[in-house]
Tab-separated table of C-alpha atoms in Angstrom:
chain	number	residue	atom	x	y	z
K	1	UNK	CA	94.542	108.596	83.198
K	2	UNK	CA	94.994	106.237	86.199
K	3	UNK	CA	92.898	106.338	89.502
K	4	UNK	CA	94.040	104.183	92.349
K	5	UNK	CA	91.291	102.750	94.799
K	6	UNK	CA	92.164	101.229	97.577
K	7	UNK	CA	90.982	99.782	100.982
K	8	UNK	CA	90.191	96.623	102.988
K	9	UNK	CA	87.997	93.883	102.041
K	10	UNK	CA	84.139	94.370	101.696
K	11	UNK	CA	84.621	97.927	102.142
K	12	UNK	CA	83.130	98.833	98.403
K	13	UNK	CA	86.044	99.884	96.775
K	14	UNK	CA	85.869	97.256	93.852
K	15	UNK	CA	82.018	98.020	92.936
K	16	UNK	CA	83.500	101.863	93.174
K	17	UNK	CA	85.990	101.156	90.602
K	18	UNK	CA	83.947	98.879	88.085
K	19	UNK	CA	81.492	102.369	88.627
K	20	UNK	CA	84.259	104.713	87.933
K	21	UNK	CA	85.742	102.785	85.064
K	22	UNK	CA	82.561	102.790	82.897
K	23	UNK	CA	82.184	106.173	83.725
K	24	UNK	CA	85.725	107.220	82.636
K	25	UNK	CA	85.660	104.513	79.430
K	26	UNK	CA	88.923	103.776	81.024
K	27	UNK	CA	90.042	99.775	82.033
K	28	UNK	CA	89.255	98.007	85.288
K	29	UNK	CA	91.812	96.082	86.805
K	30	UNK	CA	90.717	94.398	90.402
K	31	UNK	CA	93.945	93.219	91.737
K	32	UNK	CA	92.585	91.183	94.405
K	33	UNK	CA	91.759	88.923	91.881
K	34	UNK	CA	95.218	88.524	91.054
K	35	UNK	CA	96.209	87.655	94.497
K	36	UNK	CA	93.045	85.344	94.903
K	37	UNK	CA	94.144	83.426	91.346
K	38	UNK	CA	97.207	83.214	92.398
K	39	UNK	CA	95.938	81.892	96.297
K	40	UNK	CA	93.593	79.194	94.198
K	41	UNK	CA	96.201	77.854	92.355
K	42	UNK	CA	98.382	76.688	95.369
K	43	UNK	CA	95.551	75.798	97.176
K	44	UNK	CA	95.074	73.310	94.357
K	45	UNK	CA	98.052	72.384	94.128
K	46	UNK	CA	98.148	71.224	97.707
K	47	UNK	CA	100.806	73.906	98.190
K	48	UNK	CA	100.636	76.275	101.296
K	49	UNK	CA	100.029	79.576	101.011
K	50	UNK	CA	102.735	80.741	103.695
K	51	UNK	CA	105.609	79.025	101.627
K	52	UNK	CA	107.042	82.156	99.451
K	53	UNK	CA	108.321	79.991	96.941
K	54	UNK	CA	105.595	77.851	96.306
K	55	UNK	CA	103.572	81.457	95.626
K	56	UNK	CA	106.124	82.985	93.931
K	57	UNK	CA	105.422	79.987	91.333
K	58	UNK	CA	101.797	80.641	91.376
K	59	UNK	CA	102.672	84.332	90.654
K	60	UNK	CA	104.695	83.423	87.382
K	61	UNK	CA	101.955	81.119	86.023
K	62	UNK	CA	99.650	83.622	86.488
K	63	UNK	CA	98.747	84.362	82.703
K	64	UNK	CA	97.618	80.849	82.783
K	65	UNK	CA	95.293	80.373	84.820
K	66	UNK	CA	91.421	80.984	84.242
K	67	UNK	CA	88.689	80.488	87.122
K	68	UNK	CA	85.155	81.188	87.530
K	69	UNK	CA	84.948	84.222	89.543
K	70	UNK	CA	82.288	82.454	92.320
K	71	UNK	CA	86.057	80.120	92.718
K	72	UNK	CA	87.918	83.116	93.694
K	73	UNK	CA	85.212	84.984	95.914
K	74	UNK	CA	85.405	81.581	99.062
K	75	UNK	CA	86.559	82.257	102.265
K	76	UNK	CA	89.399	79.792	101.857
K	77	UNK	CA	90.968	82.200	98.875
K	78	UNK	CA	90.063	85.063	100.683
K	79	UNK	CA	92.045	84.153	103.674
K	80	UNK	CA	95.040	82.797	101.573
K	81	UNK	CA	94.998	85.466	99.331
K	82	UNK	CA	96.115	88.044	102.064
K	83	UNK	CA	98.871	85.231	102.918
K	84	UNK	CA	100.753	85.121	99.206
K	85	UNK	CA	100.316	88.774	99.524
K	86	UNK	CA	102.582	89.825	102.417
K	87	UNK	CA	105.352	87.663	100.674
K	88	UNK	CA	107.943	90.454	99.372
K	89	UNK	CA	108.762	88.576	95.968
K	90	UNK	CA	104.933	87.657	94.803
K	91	UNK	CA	104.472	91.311	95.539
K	92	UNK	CA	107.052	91.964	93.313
K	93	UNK	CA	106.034	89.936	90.265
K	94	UNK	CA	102.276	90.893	90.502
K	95	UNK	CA	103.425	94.988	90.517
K	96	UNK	CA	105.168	94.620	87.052
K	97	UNK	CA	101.578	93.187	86.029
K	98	UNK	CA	99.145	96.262	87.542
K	99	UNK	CA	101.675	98.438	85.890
K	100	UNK	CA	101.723	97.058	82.529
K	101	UNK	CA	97.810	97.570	82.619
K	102	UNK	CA	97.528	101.316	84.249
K	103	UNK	CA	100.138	102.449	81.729
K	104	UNK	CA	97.826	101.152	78.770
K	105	UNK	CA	96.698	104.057	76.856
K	106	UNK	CA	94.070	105.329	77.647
K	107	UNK	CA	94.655	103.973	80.952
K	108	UNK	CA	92.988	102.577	84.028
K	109	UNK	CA	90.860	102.309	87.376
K	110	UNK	CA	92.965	99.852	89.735
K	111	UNK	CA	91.481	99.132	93.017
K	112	UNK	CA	93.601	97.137	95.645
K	113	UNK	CA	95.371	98.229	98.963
K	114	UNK	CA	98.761	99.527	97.829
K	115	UNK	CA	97.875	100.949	94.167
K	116	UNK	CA	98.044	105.037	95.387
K	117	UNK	CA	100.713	104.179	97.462
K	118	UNK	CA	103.310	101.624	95.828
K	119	UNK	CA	101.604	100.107	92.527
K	120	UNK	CA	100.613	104.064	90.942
K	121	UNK	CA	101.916	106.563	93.565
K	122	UNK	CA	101.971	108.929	90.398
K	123	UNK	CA	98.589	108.265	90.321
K	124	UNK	CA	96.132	111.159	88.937
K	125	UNK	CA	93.699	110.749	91.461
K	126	UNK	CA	93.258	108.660	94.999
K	127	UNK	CA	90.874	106.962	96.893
K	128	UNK	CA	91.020	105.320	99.761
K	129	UNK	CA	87.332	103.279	100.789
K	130	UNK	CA	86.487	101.754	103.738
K	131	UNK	CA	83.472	101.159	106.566
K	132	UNK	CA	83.493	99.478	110.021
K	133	UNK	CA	84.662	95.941	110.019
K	134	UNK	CA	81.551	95.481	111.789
K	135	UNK	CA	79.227	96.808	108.451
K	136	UNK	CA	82.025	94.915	106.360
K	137	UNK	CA	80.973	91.635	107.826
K	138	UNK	CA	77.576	92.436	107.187
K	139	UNK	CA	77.943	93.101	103.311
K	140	UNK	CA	80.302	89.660	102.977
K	141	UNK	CA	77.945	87.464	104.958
K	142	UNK	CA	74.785	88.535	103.021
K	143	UNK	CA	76.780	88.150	99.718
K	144	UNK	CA	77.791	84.629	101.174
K	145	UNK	CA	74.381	83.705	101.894
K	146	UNK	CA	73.075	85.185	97.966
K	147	UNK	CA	75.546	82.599	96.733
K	148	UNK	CA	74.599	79.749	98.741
K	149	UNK	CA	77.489	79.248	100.663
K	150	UNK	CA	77.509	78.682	104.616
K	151	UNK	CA	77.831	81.748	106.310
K	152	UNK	CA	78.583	82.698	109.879
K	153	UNK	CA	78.375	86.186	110.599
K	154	UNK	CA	80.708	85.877	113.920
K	155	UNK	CA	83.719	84.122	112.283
K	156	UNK	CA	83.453	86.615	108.559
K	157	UNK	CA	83.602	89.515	111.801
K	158	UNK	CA	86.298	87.608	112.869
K	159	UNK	CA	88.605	86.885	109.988
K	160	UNK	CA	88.127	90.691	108.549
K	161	UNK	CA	89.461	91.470	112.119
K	162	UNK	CA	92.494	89.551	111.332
K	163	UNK	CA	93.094	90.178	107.648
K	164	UNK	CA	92.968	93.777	108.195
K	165	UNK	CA	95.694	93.402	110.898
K	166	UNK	CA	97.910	91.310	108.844
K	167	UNK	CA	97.211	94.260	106.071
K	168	UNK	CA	98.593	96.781	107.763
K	169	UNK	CA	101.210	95.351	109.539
K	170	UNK	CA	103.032	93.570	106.673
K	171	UNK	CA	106.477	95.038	105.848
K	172	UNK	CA	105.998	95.561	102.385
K	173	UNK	CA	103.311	97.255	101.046
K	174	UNK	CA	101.396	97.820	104.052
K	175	UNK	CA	97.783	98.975	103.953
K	176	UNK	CA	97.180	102.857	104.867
K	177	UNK	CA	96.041	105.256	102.629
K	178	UNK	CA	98.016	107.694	100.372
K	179	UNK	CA	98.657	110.678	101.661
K	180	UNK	CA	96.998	112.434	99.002
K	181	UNK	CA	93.695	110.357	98.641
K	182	UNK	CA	90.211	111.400	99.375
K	183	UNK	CA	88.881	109.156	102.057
K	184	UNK	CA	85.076	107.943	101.452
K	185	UNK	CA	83.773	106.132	104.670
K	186	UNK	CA	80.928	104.043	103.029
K	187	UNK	CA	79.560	102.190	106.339
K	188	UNK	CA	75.985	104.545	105.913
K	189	UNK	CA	76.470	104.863	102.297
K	190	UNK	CA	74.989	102.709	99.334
K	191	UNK	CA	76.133	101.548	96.129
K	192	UNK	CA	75.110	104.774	94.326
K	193	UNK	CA	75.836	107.753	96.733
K	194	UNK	CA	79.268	105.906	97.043
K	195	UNK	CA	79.810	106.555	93.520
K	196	UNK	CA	78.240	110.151	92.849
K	197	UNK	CA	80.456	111.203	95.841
K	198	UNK	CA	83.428	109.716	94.007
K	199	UNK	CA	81.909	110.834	90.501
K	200	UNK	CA	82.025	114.986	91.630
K	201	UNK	CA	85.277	114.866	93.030
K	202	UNK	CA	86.592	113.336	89.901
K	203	UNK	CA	84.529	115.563	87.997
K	204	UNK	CA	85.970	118.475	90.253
K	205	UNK	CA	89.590	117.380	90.723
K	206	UNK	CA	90.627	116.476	86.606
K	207	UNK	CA	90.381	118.683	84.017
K	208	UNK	CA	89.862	116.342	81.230
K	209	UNK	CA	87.702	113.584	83.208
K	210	UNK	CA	84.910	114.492	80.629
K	211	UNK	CA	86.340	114.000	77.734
K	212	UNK	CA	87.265	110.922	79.135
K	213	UNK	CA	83.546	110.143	79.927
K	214	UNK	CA	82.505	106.242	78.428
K	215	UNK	CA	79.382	105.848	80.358
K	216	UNK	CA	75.955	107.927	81.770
């Protein structure tokens, strides 16, 4: 069983998966994290981000690199990690690893922006999350602030702006949801509606979801 669940950044789709995934008892792959390892470990290198090669690298050394996941979740990696992402060939490498993991009996809840539409287009079931950029910027700055980081509510509003352009308008990959996903608008939504709205159309939509069941 896979279940792609995608959307832009802050928009809930990776607490919706984690949710879904215990549920299911299936795996939990965040692929952003991939993208934001991959981001941290030219950034530390001194590399840049909009060099394809350099990140291409990055992409192949993957496996080897372990950081803390407060490392991953900065502004700087954020930022980065939608640069290494529009290259063609890091997309590339990084699909062959989402794949390996969906196709892992019993399979897997991937969350991302291309997984129902490029990554697991044979997906078994879709969803596609998202909120105003406005209520987006609201969720990263207070989970900025809960961390103890410097925050500034204007520029987060700002870059989501941005990223979320440079999502969609990449040529490869682009972000846009699959033509056959169910769309869940979370902006007035919280943690747990999000998820029993997601939880009955699973429930509704595959046969065998509850045999499948691993959590409450």
């Amino acid at each position: 069983m896979i279940i792609a669940v995608d959307g832009p950044a802050a928009s809930g789709k990776g607490t919706l998966a984690r949710k879904l995934a215990q549920y299911l008892g299936l795996a939990y792959l965040d692929t952003g994290a991939i993208y934001r390892t991959i981001a941290l470990t030219v950034i530390e290198a001194n590399g840049d981000p909009h060099d394809e090669r350099t990140s291409l690298e990055a992409a192949k050394a993957y496996h080897r690199q372990k950081y803390p996941d407060h490392a991953l979740r900065t502004e700087k990696v954020s930022k980065a990690s939608s640069i290494v992402a529009a290259h063609p060939k890091v997309r590339a490498e990084v699909i062959g690893i989402q794949r390996k993991v969906a196709m892992t009996p019993p399979g897997a809840v991937l969350d991302g922006r291309d997984i129902g539409t490029v990554v697991c287009p044979e997906a078994d079931m879709k969803f596609f999350v998202t909120a105003s950029p406005e209520e987006r910027a609201r969720r990263r700055f207070k989970e900025l602030k809960a961390r103890g980081e410097f925050a500034d509510h204007a520029s987060i509003l700002r870059e989501i702006v941005l990223r979320d352009e440079r999502d969609r308008t990449r040529p490869v990959a682009p972000l846009r949801p699959a033509a056959d996903a169910y769309l869940l608008d979370t902006t007035s939504l919280d943690i747990e509606a999000t998820f029993q709205a997601a939880r009955r159309l699973v429930d509704g939509h595959l046969p065998g979801a509850a045999s499948h069941k691993g959590g409450p």
